[in-house]
Coordinates of C-alpha atoms in Angstrom, one line a residue:
M685 CA 21.9 -12.4 -7.7
K686 CA 18.9 -12.0 -5.4
V687 CA 15.4 -12.9 -6.6
V688 CA 12.6 -10.4 -6.0
L689 CA 8.9 -11.0 -6.3
I690 CA 6.7 -7.8 -6.6
T691 CA 2.9 -8.0 -6.5
G692 CA 1.0 -5.4 -8.4
A693 CA 3.9 -4.6 -10.7
S694 CA 2.2 -3.8 -13.9
S695 CA 2.1 -0.1 -13.3
G696 CA 2.8 2.7 -10.8
I697 CA 5.0 2.1 -7.8
G698 CA 5.3 -1.7 -8.3
K699 CA 6.5 -1.2 -11.9
A700 CA 8.9 1.6 -10.9
I701 CA 10.5 -0.6 -8.2
G702 CA 10.8 -3.6 -10.6
E703 CA 12.5 -1.6 -13.3
F704 CA 14.9 0.0 -10.9
L705 CA 15.9 -3.3 -9.3
V706 CA 16.5 -4.8 -12.7
Q707 CA 19.0 -2.0 -13.4
K708 CA 20.7 -2.9 -10.1
G709 CA 21.2 -6.5 -11.2
Y710 CA 18.3 -8.2 -9.3
T711 CA 16.2 -11.0 -10.8
V712 CA 12.7 -9.6 -10.7
Y713 CA 9.4 -11.2 -11.1
G714 CA 6.3 -9.0 -11.1
T715 CA 2.7 -10.0 -10.9
S716 CA -0.6 -8.7 -12.2
R717 CA -4.2 -9.9 -12.3
N718 CA -4.1 -9.4 -16.0
P719 CA -0.5 -9.5 -17.2
G720 CA -1.4 -9.8 -20.9
G721 CA -2.7 -6.3 -20.9
Y722 CA 0.6 -4.6 -20.2
T723 CA 3.8 -4.1 -22.2
S724 CA 7.1 -5.6 -21.0
S725 CA 8.9 -3.7 -18.3
G726 CA 12.2 -5.5 -18.4
F727 CA 11.0 -8.3 -16.1
P728 CA 8.3 -11.0 -16.5
L729 CA 4.8 -10.5 -15.2
L730 CA 3.1 -13.5 -13.7
K731 CA -0.7 -13.9 -13.3
L732 CA -1.6 -13.5 -9.7
D733 CA -4.7 -12.3 -7.9
V734 CA -4.0 -11.7 -4.2
R735 CA -7.7 -12.5 -3.5
D736 CA -7.1 -16.1 -4.8
A737 CA -5.0 -18.5 -2.7
E738 CA -4.5 -20.9 -5.6
S739 CA -3.3 -18.1 -7.8
I740 CA -0.8 -17.1 -5.2
R741 CA 0.5 -20.6 -4.7
Q742 CA 1.0 -21.1 -8.5
S743 CA 2.9 -17.9 -9.0
I744 CA 5.3 -18.5 -6.1
Q745 CA 5.8 -22.1 -7.4
Q746 CA 6.7 -20.7 -10.8
V747 CA 9.3 -18.3 -9.3
V748 CA 10.9 -21.1 -7.2
E749 CA 11.0 -23.5 -10.2
K750 CA 12.7 -20.9 -12.4
S751 CA 15.1 -19.3 -9.9
G752 CA 15.3 -21.7 -7.0
R753 CA 14.6 -19.1 -4.3
I754 CA 12.8 -15.9 -3.3
D755 CA 15.0 -13.5 -1.4
V756 CA 12.6 -10.5 -1.3
L757 CA 8.9 -10.2 -1.4
I758 CA 7.5 -6.7 -2.0
N759 CA 3.8 -6.8 -1.2
N760 CA 2.6 -3.9 -3.3
A761 CA -0.7 -4.9 -4.8
G762 CA -3.5 -2.7 -3.6
V763 CA -6.5 -0.7 -4.5
G764 CA -7.9 2.7 -3.5
I765 CA -11.4 3.5 -2.4
T766 CA -13.2 6.7 -1.6
G767 CA -16.6 7.7 -0.3
P768 CA -18.6 8.4 2.8
I769 CA -18.5 5.2 4.9
E770 CA -22.3 5.3 5.2
E771 CA -22.7 5.1 1.4
I772 CA -20.0 2.6 0.4
P773 CA -21.5 -0.8 -0.4
A774 CA -20.4 -3.5 2.0
S775 CA -19.2 -5.6 -1.0
E776 CA -16.7 -2.8 -1.9
I777 CA -15.5 -2.5 1.6
R778 CA -14.8 -6.3 1.7
N779 CA -13.1 -6.2 -1.6
N780 CA -10.8 -3.5 -0.4
F781 CA -9.8 -5.4 2.7
E782 CA -9.4 -8.6 0.6
T783 CA -6.9 -6.8 -1.7
N784 CA -5.1 -4.5 0.8
L785 CA -5.0 -6.6 3.9
F786 CA -6.0 -10.3 3.5
G787 CA -4.3 -10.6 0.2
P788 CA -0.8 -9.5 1.4
I789 CA -1.2 -11.7 4.4
E790 CA -1.9 -14.7 2.2
V791 CA 1.1 -13.9 0.0
M792 CA 3.3 -13.7 3.1
K793 CA 2.0 -17.0 4.3
A794 CA 2.7 -18.6 1.0
V795 CA 6.3 -17.3 0.7
L796 CA 7.4 -17.9 4.3
P797 CA 8.0 -21.7 4.0
Q798 CA 10.5 -21.0 1.1
M799 CA 12.3 -18.3 3.0
R800 CA 12.4 -20.5 6.1
A801 CA 14.0 -23.2 4.0
Q802 CA 16.6 -20.7 2.9
Q803 CA 17.0 -19.4 6.4
S804 CA 16.8 -15.9 5.0
G805 CA 14.4 -13.5 3.4
L806 CA 13.0 -10.0 3.4
I807 CA 9.3 -9.0 3.2
I808 CA 8.4 -5.4 2.4
N809 CA 4.8 -4.4 2.8
I810 CA 3.8 -1.3 0.9
T811 CA 1.3 0.5 3.1
S812 CA 0.4 4.2 3.1
I813 CA 0.9 7.3 5.1
A814 CA -2.9 7.4 5.0
G815 CA -2.9 4.3 7.2
Y816 CA -1.6 6.4 10.1
M817 CA -4.8 8.5 10.4
G818 CA -8.5 8.2 9.6
L819 CA -8.9 10.5 6.6
P820 CA -12.3 11.8 5.7
Y821 CA -13.9 10.0 2.7
R822 CA -10.8 7.7 2.7
G823 CA -11.6 5.9 5.9
I824 CA -11.8 2.4 4.5
Y825 CA -8.5 2.8 2.7
S826 CA -6.9 4.2 5.8
A827 CA -8.2 1.3 7.8
S828 CA -7.0 -1.4 5.4
K829 CA -3.5 0.1 5.1
G830 CA -3.3 0.8 8.9
A831 CA -4.2 -2.8 9.6
L832 CA -1.4 -4.0 7.3
D833 CA 1.1 -1.9 9.2
L834 CA 0.0 -3.5 12.5
V835 CA 0.3 -7.0 10.9
T836 CA 3.8 -6.1 9.8
E837 CA 4.7 -5.2 13.4
A838 CA 3.4 -8.6 14.7
I839 CA 4.7 -10.9 12.0
R840 CA 8.2 -9.5 12.0
M841 CA 8.6 -10.5 15.6
E842 CA 7.2 -14.0 14.9
V843 CA 9.6 -14.8 12.1
R844 CA 12.8 -13.0 13.3
A845 CA 14.3 -16.2 14.8
Q846 CA 13.9 -17.9 11.4
G847 CA 16.3 -15.4 9.7
I848 CA 13.4 -13.5 8.0
H849 CA 13.0 -9.7 8.2
V850 CA 9.7 -7.9 7.7
T851 CA 9.2 -4.2 7.3
S852 CA 6.8 -1.7 5.7
I853 CA 7.2 1.4 3.5
A854 CA 4.4 3.9 3.6
P855 CA 4.2 6.2 0.6
G856 CA 2.5 9.6 0.5
D857 CA 1.0 10.9 -2.7
F858 CA 2.7 9.7 -5.8
A859 CA 1.9 10.3 -9.4
T860 CA 0.4 6.9 -10.4
N861 CA -2.9 5.7 -11.9
I862 CA -4.4 4.8 -8.5
A863 CA -7.0 7.6 -8.8
A864 CA -8.3 6.1 -12.1
G865 CA -8.3 2.5 -10.7
R866 CA -9.8 3.0 -7.3
Y867 CA -13.5 2.6 -6.4
H868 CA -15.3 5.9 -6.0
A869 CA -18.6 5.8 -4.2
P870 CA -20.9 7.7 -6.5
L871 CA -22.0 11.2 -5.7
V872 CA -25.6 10.9 -4.6
V873 CA -27.8 13.8 -5.5
G874 CA -29.5 15.1 -2.4
S875 CA -27.2 13.1 -0.1
A876 CA -26.0 14.7 3.1
Y877 CA -22.5 14.3 1.8
E878 CA -22.9 15.4 -1.8
K879 CA -21.3 18.8 -1.8
Q880 CA -18.5 18.1 0.6
Y881 CA -17.5 14.7 -0.8
G882 CA -17.5 16.1 -4.3
E883 CA -15.1 18.9 -3.3
I884 CA -12.8 16.6 -1.4
L885 CA -12.8 14.0 -4.2
R886 CA -11.4 16.6 -6.6
T887 CA -8.8 17.6 -4.0
M888 CA -7.7 14.0 -3.5
D889 CA -7.3 13.4 -7.3
A890 CA -5.3 16.7 -7.6
H891 CA -2.9 15.5 -4.9
V892 CA -2.3 12.3 -6.8
D893 CA -1.8 14.1 -10.1
S894 CA 0.8 16.4 -8.6
G895 CA 2.4 13.7 -6.5
S896 CA 6.0 12.6 -6.3
D897 CA 7.8 10.5 -8.9
P898 CA 7.4 6.7 -8.2
L899 CA 11.1 6.4 -8.7
E900 CA 11.5 7.8 -5.2
M901 CA 9.7 4.7 -3.8
A902 CA 12.0 2.5 -6.0
Q903 CA 15.1 4.1 -4.5
A904 CA 13.7 3.8 -1.0
A905 CA 12.9 0.1 -1.4
Y906 CA 16.5 -0.5 -2.7
V907 CA 18.0 1.3 0.3
V908 CA 15.8 -0.8 2.7
M909 CA 17.0 -4.0 0.9
Q910 CA 20.6 -3.1 1.7
Q911 CA 20.0 -3.0 5.4
K912 CA 21.1 -6.0 7.5
S913 CA 18.4 -5.2 10.1
P914 CA 15.6 -3.0 8.6
E915 CA 13.5 -0.7 10.7
V916 CA 9.9 -1.5 11.6
H917 CA 8.5 1.2 9.3
Y918 CA 9.7 3.6 6.7
K919 CA 7.8 6.6 5.3
V920 CA 8.4 8.1 1.8
G921 CA 6.8 11.3 0.6
A922 CA 6.7 15.1 0.9
F923 CA 7.9 16.6 4.1
M924 CA 4.5 17.7 5.3
Q925 CA 3.0 14.2 4.6
K926 CA 5.6 12.6 6.8
F927 CA 5.4 15.3 9.4
S928 CA 1.7 14.8 9.7
V929 CA 2.4 11.4 11.2
A930 CA 4.6 12.9 13.8
L931 CA 2.1 15.6 14.6
K932 CA -0.6 13.0 15.3
R933 CA 1.6 11.5 18.0
L934 CA 2.3 15.0 19.5
L935 CA -1.0 16.8 19.3
P936 CA -4.2 16.3 21.3
G937 CA -6.8 14.3 19.2
K938 CA -9.3 17.2 18.7
I939 CA -6.5 19.6 17.6
Y940 CA -5.2 17.1 15.1
E941 CA -8.7 16.5 13.8
K942 CA -9.3 20.2 13.4
M943 CA -6.0 20.5 11.4
L944 CA -7.1 17.7 9.1
M945 CA -10.6 19.2 8.5
R946 CA -9.0 22.6 7.7
H947 CA -6.6 20.8 5.2
Y948 CA -9.6 19.3 3.4
G949 CA -11.7 22.5 3.6
M950 CA -14.2 21.1 6.0
D951 CA -16.0 23.4 8.4
A952 CA -16.5 21.4 11.6
K953 CA -19.1 24.0 12.9
S954 CA -21.4 23.9 9.8
K955 CA -24.7 22.0 10.1
V956 CA -25.8 19.8 7.3
K957 CA -29.4 20.4 6.2
V958 CA -31.4 17.3 5.5

């Protein structure tokens, strides 16, 4: 019976993956910054803040003491952030990178010695299709998730000889509470971005509300876990979301940019009055 540790498993994609794997017979441990605030999901929730190295160490120690091993780490904990880059406070940008990039790196660093001792292990980093492109008013989120994808590529080569596999799964829009939990830079009256940011923010929230069932991500994670040699990256989402990644590789930069701006209702030719 394989042991799975899932960060950020109190809701959304992490919770869906945990519940699905329990049904498949896995021993699952989830984590949350505030586990007491959530109802049981069929697996225990440990207190873990990916921004706190001691919190990470204690949680991994608990799992090893209880089950003797960690076969799969699913780095799912993350936060959203929106806003014009010019108007997002530096503290919020740092917090986003601490949670979406530095945190997952620290969790990997903490679990690798155990996997190395076992001479086996799988790490799945949950990134985002948004990480493949710089999206307007989601640039910081795109950057943090894109960076985690690159880290995944590097570390998987570094640990391959140790019997450890690393991969990433990039979801598109899924119906979760990420819109409610992410940081929104406030709409500043009179700002050069006020009208456009307000309109795009409503569009982004609508995309999440009408997103796919998180169960699709759970099923995808399960399929990846059955692979003897996982691919470098996987993408899960609507066809056009996945196709947009392929288009970026094929289209000239300006044409792809124009396509994105049209998608978000942005007029590249308009002048902002200040």
